mmCIF file with all atom_site columns, C-alpha atoms in Angstrom:
data_model
loop_
_atom_site.group_PDB
_atom_site.id
_atom_site.type_symbol
_atom_site.label_atom_id
_atom_site.label_alt_id
_atom_site.label_comp_id
_atom_site.label_asym_id
_atom_site.label_entity_id
_atom_site.label_seq_id
_atom_site.pdbx_PDB_ins_code
_atom_site.Cartn_x
_atom_site.Cartn_y
_atom_site.Cartn_z
_atom_site.occupancy
_atom_site.B_iso_or_equiv
_atom_site.pdbx_formal_charge
_atom_site.auth_seq_id
_atom_site.auth_comp_id
_atom_site.auth_asym_id
_atom_site.auth_atom_id
_atom_site.pdbx_PDB_model_num
ATOM 1   C CA . MET A 1 1   ? 92.731 -34.335 46.737 1.00 0.00 ? 28  MET A CA 1
ATOM 2   C CA . ALA A 1 2   ? 90.221 -31.721 45.795 1.00 0.00 ? 29  ALA A CA 1
ATOM 3   C CA . LYS A 1 3   ? 89.137 -30.173 42.483 1.00 0.00 ? 30  LYS A CA 1
ATOM 4   C CA . GLU A 1 4   ? 89.910 -27.576 42.170 1.00 0.00 ? 31  GLU A CA 1
ATOM 5   C CA . ALA A 1 5   ? 87.185 -24.715 41.011 1.00 0.00 ? 32  ALA A CA 1
ATOM 6   C CA . ALA A 1 6   ? 86.119 -23.685 37.594 1.00 0.00 ? 33  ALA A CA 1
ATOM 7   C CA . ARG A 1 7   ? 86.325 -19.963 37.778 1.00 0.00 ? 34  ARG A CA 1
ATOM 8   C CA . ARG A 1 8   ? 86.994 -17.125 35.363 1.00 0.00 ? 35  ARG A CA 1
ATOM 9   C CA . LEU A 1 9   ? 87.694 -13.563 36.433 1.00 0.00 ? 36  LEU A CA 1
ATOM 10  C CA . ILE A 1 10  ? 85.714 -11.076 34.322 1.00 0.00 ? 37  ILE A CA 1
ATOM 11  C CA . PHE A 1 11  ? 85.616 -7.431  33.987 1.00 0.00 ? 38  PHE A CA 1
ATOM 12  C CA . CYS A 1 12  ? 81.789 -5.635  33.500 1.00 0.00 ? 39  CYS A CA 1
ATOM 13  C CA . PRO A 1 13  ? 81.482 -3.863  29.580 1.00 0.00 ? 40  PRO A CA 1
ATOM 14  C CA . ARG A 1 14  ? 80.172 -1.504  30.827 1.00 0.00 ? 41  ARG A CA 1
ATOM 15  C CA . CYS A 1 15  ? 81.754 -0.052  34.842 1.00 0.00 ? 42  CYS A CA 1
ATOM 16  C CA . GLN A 1 16  ? 84.957 -2.073  33.729 1.00 0.00 ? 43  GLN A CA 1
ATOM 17  C CA . ALA A 1 17  ? 84.228 -3.371  37.202 1.00 0.00 ? 44  ALA A CA 1
ATOM 18  C CA . ARG A 1 18  ? 86.114 -7.565  37.378 1.00 0.00 ? 45  ARG A CA 1
ATOM 19  C CA . GLN A 1 19  ? 84.231 -9.780  39.503 1.00 0.00 ? 46  GLN A CA 1
ATOM 20  C CA . GLU A 1 20  ? 85.637 -14.387 38.851 1.00 0.00 ? 47  GLU A CA 1
ATOM 21  C CA . ILE A 1 21  ? 82.712 -16.741 37.962 1.00 0.00 ? 48  ILE A CA 1
ATOM 22  C CA . SER A 1 22  ? 81.985 -20.292 37.467 1.00 0.00 ? 49  SER A CA 1
ATOM 23  C CA . ARG A 1 23  ? 83.158 -20.740 33.740 1.00 0.00 ? 50  ARG A CA 1
ATOM 24  C CA . THR A 1 24  ? 79.007 -22.098 33.232 1.00 0.00 ? 51  THR A CA 1
ATOM 25  C CA . THR A 1 25  ? 77.904 -18.733 34.196 1.00 0.00 ? 52  THR A CA 1
ATOM 26  C CA . LYS A 1 26  ? 75.486 -17.417 31.582 1.00 0.00 ? 53  LYS A CA 1
ATOM 27  C CA . SER A 1 27  ? 74.741 -13.847 33.086 1.00 0.00 ? 54  SER A CA 1
ATOM 28  C CA . THR A 1 28  ? 75.516 -12.416 36.489 1.00 0.00 ? 55  THR A CA 1
ATOM 29  C CA . SER A 1 29  ? 75.254 -9.299  38.132 1.00 0.00 ? 56  SER A CA 1
ATOM 30  C CA . CYS A 1 30  ? 77.874 -6.714  38.096 1.00 0.00 ? 57  CYS A CA 1
ATOM 31  C CA . PRO A 1 31  ? 79.117 -5.151  42.015 1.00 0.00 ? 58  PRO A CA 1
ATOM 32  C CA . GLY A 1 32  ? 80.007 -2.817  40.857 1.00 0.00 ? 59  GLY A CA 1
ATOM 33  C CA . CYS A 1 33  ? 76.389 -0.815  38.426 1.00 0.00 ? 60  CYS A CA 1
ATOM 34  C CA . HIS A 1 34  ? 74.443 -3.640  39.461 1.00 0.00 ? 61  HIS A CA 1
ATOM 35  C CA . ARG A 1 35  ? 73.334 -4.097  35.398 1.00 0.00 ? 62  ARG A CA 1
ATOM 36  C CA . ASN A 1 36  ? 73.126 -7.847  34.367 1.00 0.00 ? 63  ASN A CA 1
ATOM 37  C CA . ILE A 1 37  ? 76.157 -8.770  32.445 1.00 0.00 ? 64  ILE A CA 1
ATOM 38  C CA . SER A 1 38  ? 76.124 -11.661 29.272 1.00 0.00 ? 65  SER A CA 1
ATOM 39  C CA . THR A 1 39  ? 78.764 -13.527 28.981 1.00 0.00 ? 66  THR A CA 1
ATOM 40  C CA . GLN A 1 40  ? 77.558 -15.858 26.826 1.00 0.00 ? 67  GLN A CA 1
ATOM 41  C CA . ASP A 1 41  ? 79.778 -16.039 23.239 1.00 0.00 ? 68  ASP A CA 1
ATOM 42  C CA . VAL A 1 42  ? 77.453 -14.027 20.484 1.00 0.00 ? 69  VAL A CA 1
ATOM 43  C CA . GLU A 1 43  ? 77.508 -15.306 17.173 1.00 0.00 ? 70  GLU A CA 1
ATOM 44  C CA . ILE A 1 44  ? 75.334 -13.187 14.108 1.00 0.00 ? 71  ILE A CA 1
ATOM 45  C CA . ASP A 1 45  ? 75.091 -15.398 11.403 1.00 0.00 ? 72  ASP A CA 1
ATOM 46  C CA . GLU A 1 46  ? 71.551 -12.716 10.348 1.00 0.00 ? 73  GLU A CA 1
ATOM 47  C CA . TYR A 1 47  ? 70.416 -8.963  9.642  1.00 0.00 ? 74  TYR A CA 1
ATOM 48  C CA . CYS A 1 48  ? 70.970 -7.748  13.907 1.00 0.00 ? 75  CYS A CA 1
ATOM 49  C CA . ALA A 1 49  ? 69.704 -3.877  15.028 1.00 0.00 ? 76  ALA A CA 1
ATOM 50  C CA . LYS A 1 50  ? 70.345 -3.098  17.941 1.00 0.00 ? 77  LYS A CA 1
ATOM 51  C CA . ILE A 1 51  ? 70.862 -0.703  20.651 1.00 0.00 ? 78  ILE A CA 1
ATOM 52  C CA . GLU A 1 52  ? 74.006 -1.977  22.005 1.00 0.00 ? 79  GLU A CA 1
ATOM 53  C CA . MET A 1 53  ? 76.102 -5.917  22.017 1.00 0.00 ? 80  MET A CA 1
ATOM 54  C CA . TYR A 1 54  ? 77.727 -5.687  25.209 1.00 0.00 ? 81  TYR A CA 1
ATOM 55  C CA . THR A 1 55  ? 78.913 -9.465  26.441 1.00 0.00 ? 82  THR A CA 1
ATOM 56  C CA . ALA A 1 56  ? 81.613 -10.481 28.858 1.00 0.00 ? 83  ALA A CA 1
ATOM 57  C CA . GLY A 1 57  ? 82.309 -12.719 26.388 1.00 0.00 ? 84  GLY A CA 1
ATOM 58  C CA . ILE A 1 58  ? 83.590 -13.525 22.383 1.00 0.00 ? 85  ILE A CA 1
ATOM 59  C CA . VAL A 1 59  ? 81.117 -11.487 20.228 1.00 0.00 ? 86  VAL A CA 1
ATOM 60  C CA . THR A 1 60  ? 81.268 -13.451 16.126 1.00 0.00 ? 87  THR A CA 1
ATOM 61  C CA . VAL A 1 61  ? 79.724 -11.846 13.117 1.00 0.00 ? 88  VAL A CA 1
ATOM 62  C CA . GLY A 1 62  ? 79.336 -14.675 10.770 1.00 0.00 ? 89  GLY A CA 1
ATOM 63  C CA . ARG A 1 63  ? 80.040 -14.211 6.600  1.00 0.00 ? 90  ARG A CA 1
ATOM 64  C CA . LYS A 1 64  ? 76.038 -12.821 5.910  1.00 0.00 ? 91  LYS A CA 1
ATOM 65  C CA . GLY A 1 65  ? 75.733 -11.714 9.440  1.00 0.00 ? 92  GLY A CA 1
ATOM 66  C CA . THR A 1 66  ? 74.667 -7.933  10.055 1.00 0.00 ? 93  THR A CA 1
ATOM 67  C CA . LEU A 1 67  ? 75.678 -6.363  12.484 1.00 0.00 ? 94  LEU A CA 1
ATOM 68  C CA . ILE A 1 68  ? 74.179 -2.947  13.759 1.00 0.00 ? 95  ILE A CA 1
ATOM 69  C CA . ALA A 1 69  ? 74.990 -2.118  17.552 1.00 0.00 ? 96  ALA A CA 1
ATOM 70  C CA . GLU A 1 70  ? 77.737 -0.802  19.275 1.00 0.00 ? 97  GLU A CA 1
ATOM 71  C CA . VAL A 1 71  ? 79.564 -3.555  20.868 1.00 0.00 ? 98  VAL A CA 1
ATOM 72  C CA . ARG A 1 72  ? 82.129 -3.960  24.105 1.00 0.00 ? 99  ARG A CA 1
ATOM 73  C CA . ALA A 1 73  ? 83.563 -7.708  24.535 1.00 0.00 ? 100 ALA A CA 1
ATOM 74  C CA . GLU A 1 74  ? 85.693 -9.777  25.471 1.00 0.00 ? 101 GLU A CA 1
ATOM 75  C CA . GLY A 1 75  ? 87.043 -9.850  21.722 1.00 0.00 ? 102 GLY A CA 1
ATOM 76  C CA . VAL A 1 76  ? 85.561 -9.794  18.316 1.00 0.00 ? 103 VAL A CA 1
ATOM 77  C CA . GLU A 1 77  ? 85.909 -11.228 15.303 1.00 0.00 ? 104 GLU A CA 1
ATOM 78  C CA . VAL A 1 78  ? 84.133 -10.137 11.946 1.00 0.00 ? 105 VAL A CA 1
ATOM 79  C CA . LYS A 1 79  ? 84.428 -13.246 9.166  1.00 0.00 ? 106 LYS A CA 1
ATOM 80  C CA . GLY A 1 80  ? 83.278 -11.889 6.657  1.00 0.00 ? 107 GLY A CA 1
ATOM 81  C CA . GLY A 1 81  ? 80.416 -9.770  7.716  1.00 0.00 ? 108 GLY A CA 1
ATOM 82  C CA . GLU A 1 82  ? 79.953 -6.153  8.754  1.00 0.00 ? 109 GLU A CA 1
ATOM 83  C CA . ILE A 1 83  ? 79.510 -3.980  11.629 1.00 0.00 ? 110 ILE A CA 1
ATOM 84  C CA . LYS A 1 84  ? 78.185 -1.187  11.578 1.00 0.00 ? 111 LYS A CA 1
ATOM 85  C CA . GLY A 1 85  ? 79.521 1.352   14.716 1.00 0.00 ? 112 GLY A CA 1
ATOM 86  C CA . PRO A 1 86  ? 82.070 1.251   16.937 1.00 0.00 ? 113 PRO A CA 1
ATOM 87  C CA . ILE A 1 87  ? 84.314 -1.493  18.748 1.00 0.00 ? 114 ILE A CA 1
ATOM 88  C CA . ASP A 1 88  ? 85.229 -0.656  22.318 1.00 0.00 ? 115 ASP A CA 1
ATOM 89  C CA . SER A 1 89  ? 87.145 -4.226  23.583 1.00 0.00 ? 116 SER A CA 1
ATOM 90  C CA . ARG A 1 90  ? 89.885 -5.708  25.946 1.00 0.00 ? 117 ARG A CA 1
ATOM 91  C CA . GLY A 1 91  ? 90.890 -8.684  23.621 1.00 0.00 ? 118 GLY A CA 1
ATOM 92  C CA . PRO A 1 92  ? 91.620 -8.985  19.584 1.00 0.00 ? 119 PRO A CA 1
ATOM 93  C CA . VAL A 1 93  ? 89.672 -7.732  17.172 1.00 0.00 ? 120 VAL A CA 1
ATOM 94  C CA . VAL A 1 94  ? 89.710 -9.548  14.625 1.00 0.00 ? 121 VAL A CA 1
ATOM 95  C CA . LEU A 1 95  ? 88.714 -9.084  10.347 1.00 0.00 ? 122 LEU A CA 1
ATOM 96  C CA . ALA A 1 96  ? 88.713 -11.920 7.676  1.00 0.00 ? 123 ALA A CA 1
ATOM 97  C CA . LYS A 1 97  ? 88.904 -11.872 4.673  1.00 0.00 ? 124 LYS A CA 1
ATOM 98  C CA . GLY A 1 98  ? 85.872 -10.052 3.609  1.00 0.00 ? 125 GLY A CA 1
ATOM 99  C CA . GLY A 1 99  ? 84.402 -8.859  7.110  1.00 0.00 ? 126 GLY A CA 1
ATOM 100 C CA . ARG A 1 100 ? 83.353 -4.888  7.478  1.00 0.00 ? 127 ARG A CA 1
ATOM 101 C CA . VAL A 1 101 ? 83.436 -2.887  9.779  1.00 0.00 ? 128 VAL A CA 1
ATOM 102 C CA . PHE A 1 102 ? 81.882 0.852   9.808  1.00 0.00 ? 129 PHE A CA 1
ATOM 103 C CA . GLY A 1 103 ? 82.757 2.250   12.889 1.00 0.00 ? 130 GLY A CA 1
ATOM 104 C CA . ASN A 1 104 ? 86.225 3.547   15.500 1.00 0.00 ? 131 ASN A CA 1
ATOM 105 C CA . VAL A 1 105 ? 87.882 0.919   17.210 1.00 0.00 ? 132 VAL A CA 1
ATOM 106 C CA . THR A 1 106 ? 89.065 0.521   20.691 1.00 0.00 ? 133 THR A CA 1
ATOM 107 C CA . CYS A 1 107 ? 91.833 -2.901  21.355 1.00 0.00 ? 134 CYS A CA 1
ATOM 108 C CA . PRO A 1 108 ? 94.612 -4.544  22.323 1.00 0.00 ? 135 PRO A CA 1
ATOM 109 C CA . ARG A 1 109 ? 95.527 -5.426  19.397 1.00 0.00 ? 136 ARG A CA 1
ATOM 110 C CA . LEU A 1 110 ? 93.958 -5.112  16.212 1.00 0.00 ? 137 LEU A CA 1
ATOM 111 C CA . VAL A 1 111 ? 94.737 -8.155  12.844 1.00 0.00 ? 138 VAL A CA 1
ATOM 112 C CA . VAL A 1 112 ? 93.237 -6.459  9.245  1.00 0.00 ? 139 VAL A CA 1
ATOM 113 C CA . ALA A 1 113 ? 92.960 -9.442  6.826  1.00 0.00 ? 140 ALA A CA 1
ATOM 114 C CA . GLU A 1 114 ? 93.569 -8.649  2.738  1.00 0.00 ? 141 GLU A CA 1
ATOM 115 C CA . GLY A 1 115 ? 90.779 -8.405  2.032  1.00 0.00 ? 142 GLY A CA 1
ATOM 116 C CA . ALA A 1 116 ? 88.501 -6.673  4.959  1.00 0.00 ? 143 ALA A CA 1
ATOM 117 C CA . GLN A 1 117 ? 87.713 -3.044  4.833  1.00 0.00 ? 144 GLN A CA 1
ATOM 118 C CA . LEU A 1 118 ? 87.656 -1.004  8.205  1.00 0.00 ? 145 LEU A CA 1
ATOM 119 C CA . VAL A 1 119 ? 86.452 2.227   8.013  1.00 0.00 ? 146 VAL A CA 1
ATOM 120 C CA . GLY A 1 120 ? 87.019 4.582   10.722 1.00 0.00 ? 147 GLY A CA 1
ATOM 121 C CA . MET A 1 121 ? 89.854 5.384   13.831 1.00 0.00 ? 148 MET A CA 1
ATOM 122 C CA . ILE A 1 122 ? 91.492 2.990   15.206 1.00 0.00 ? 149 ILE A CA 1
ATOM 123 C CA . VAL A 1 123 ? 92.670 3.031   18.491 1.00 0.00 ? 150 VAL A CA 1
ATOM 124 C CA . THR A 1 124 ? 94.850 -0.238  19.532 1.00 0.00 ? 151 THR A CA 1
ATOM 125 C CA . GLY A 1 125 ? 97.689 -0.746  22.033 1.00 0.00 ? 152 GLY A CA 1
ATOM 126 C CA . PRO A 1 126 ? 98.260 -1.813  25.670 1.00 0.00 ? 153 PRO A CA 1
ATOM 127 C CA . ARG A 1 127 ? 95.821 0.797   26.311 1.00 0.00 ? 154 ARG A CA 1
ATOM 128 C CA . ALA A 1 128 ? 93.317 2.147   24.274 1.00 0.00 ? 155 ALA A CA 1
ATOM 129 C CA . SER A 1 129 ? 90.524 2.546   25.852 1.00 0.00 ? 156 SER A CA 1
ATOM 130 C CA . GLU A 1 130 ? 93.026 5.033   28.545 1.00 0.00 ? 157 GLU A CA 1
ATOM 131 C CA . LEU A 1 131 ? 94.438 6.366   26.201 1.00 0.00 ? 158 LEU A CA 1
ATOM 132 C CA . LEU A 1 132 ? 90.736 6.923   24.549 1.00 0.00 ? 159 LEU A CA 1
ATOM 133 C CA . ALA A 1 133 ? 89.989 8.347   27.571 1.00 0.00 ? 160 ALA A CA 1
ATOM 134 C CA . GLU A 1 134 ? 92.722 11.799  27.014 1.00 0.00 ? 161 GLU A CA 1
ATOM 135 C CA . ILE A 1 135 ? 92.302 11.789  23.803 1.00 0.00 ? 162 ILE A CA 1
ATOM 136 C CA . GLY A 1 136 ? 88.674 12.080  24.071 1.00 0.00 ? 163 GLY A CA 1
ATOM 137 C CA . ALA A 1 137 ? 88.890 15.039  26.537 1.00 0.00 ? 164 ALA A CA 1
ATOM 138 C CA . PRO A 1 138 ? 89.996 17.787  25.281 1.00 0.00 ? 165 PRO A CA 1
ATOM 139 C CA . VAL A 1 139 ? 88.808 17.014  21.659 1.00 0.00 ? 166 VAL A CA 1
ATOM 140 C CA . ALA A 1 140 ? 84.662 17.372  24.559 1.00 0.00 ? 167 ALA A CA 1
ATOM 141 C CA . ALA A 1 141 ? 86.180 20.687  25.626 1.00 0.00 ? 168 ALA A CA 1
ATOM 142 C CA . VAL A 1 142 ? 86.066 22.474  22.622 1.00 0.00 ? 169 VAL A CA 1
ATOM 143 C CA . PRO A 1 143 ? 83.106 24.590  21.973 1.00 0.00 ? 170 PRO A CA 1
#
């Protein structure tokens, strides 16, 4: 019996192109937009300011972590720290007790624990990204 290849399906955080990769792959090139895709999970336990935090993994902000960036990921967990910037997630966004998010959140599922703070617009549900694009187009057309 042959050993089954350990592979997983990822989506580019920028253009949503799908790609099948090995489970051990740390980064790859997108077949759609030809940009680098980080496939690793990211943990933030201190101050981190970036323009963008794009990954095909999970972004976790620890109790003492502060992330100032536009976040696009497979999932986001805020365990007592804070994120300042918009979040676009293909998976769940979890805000634990003491977690703070200052920015708009787009995700299929949102979990907010008692004592967590969220300041911004929330678009959630299975078609959250599509709905945001639909409501975003008419708003941008208004002078």
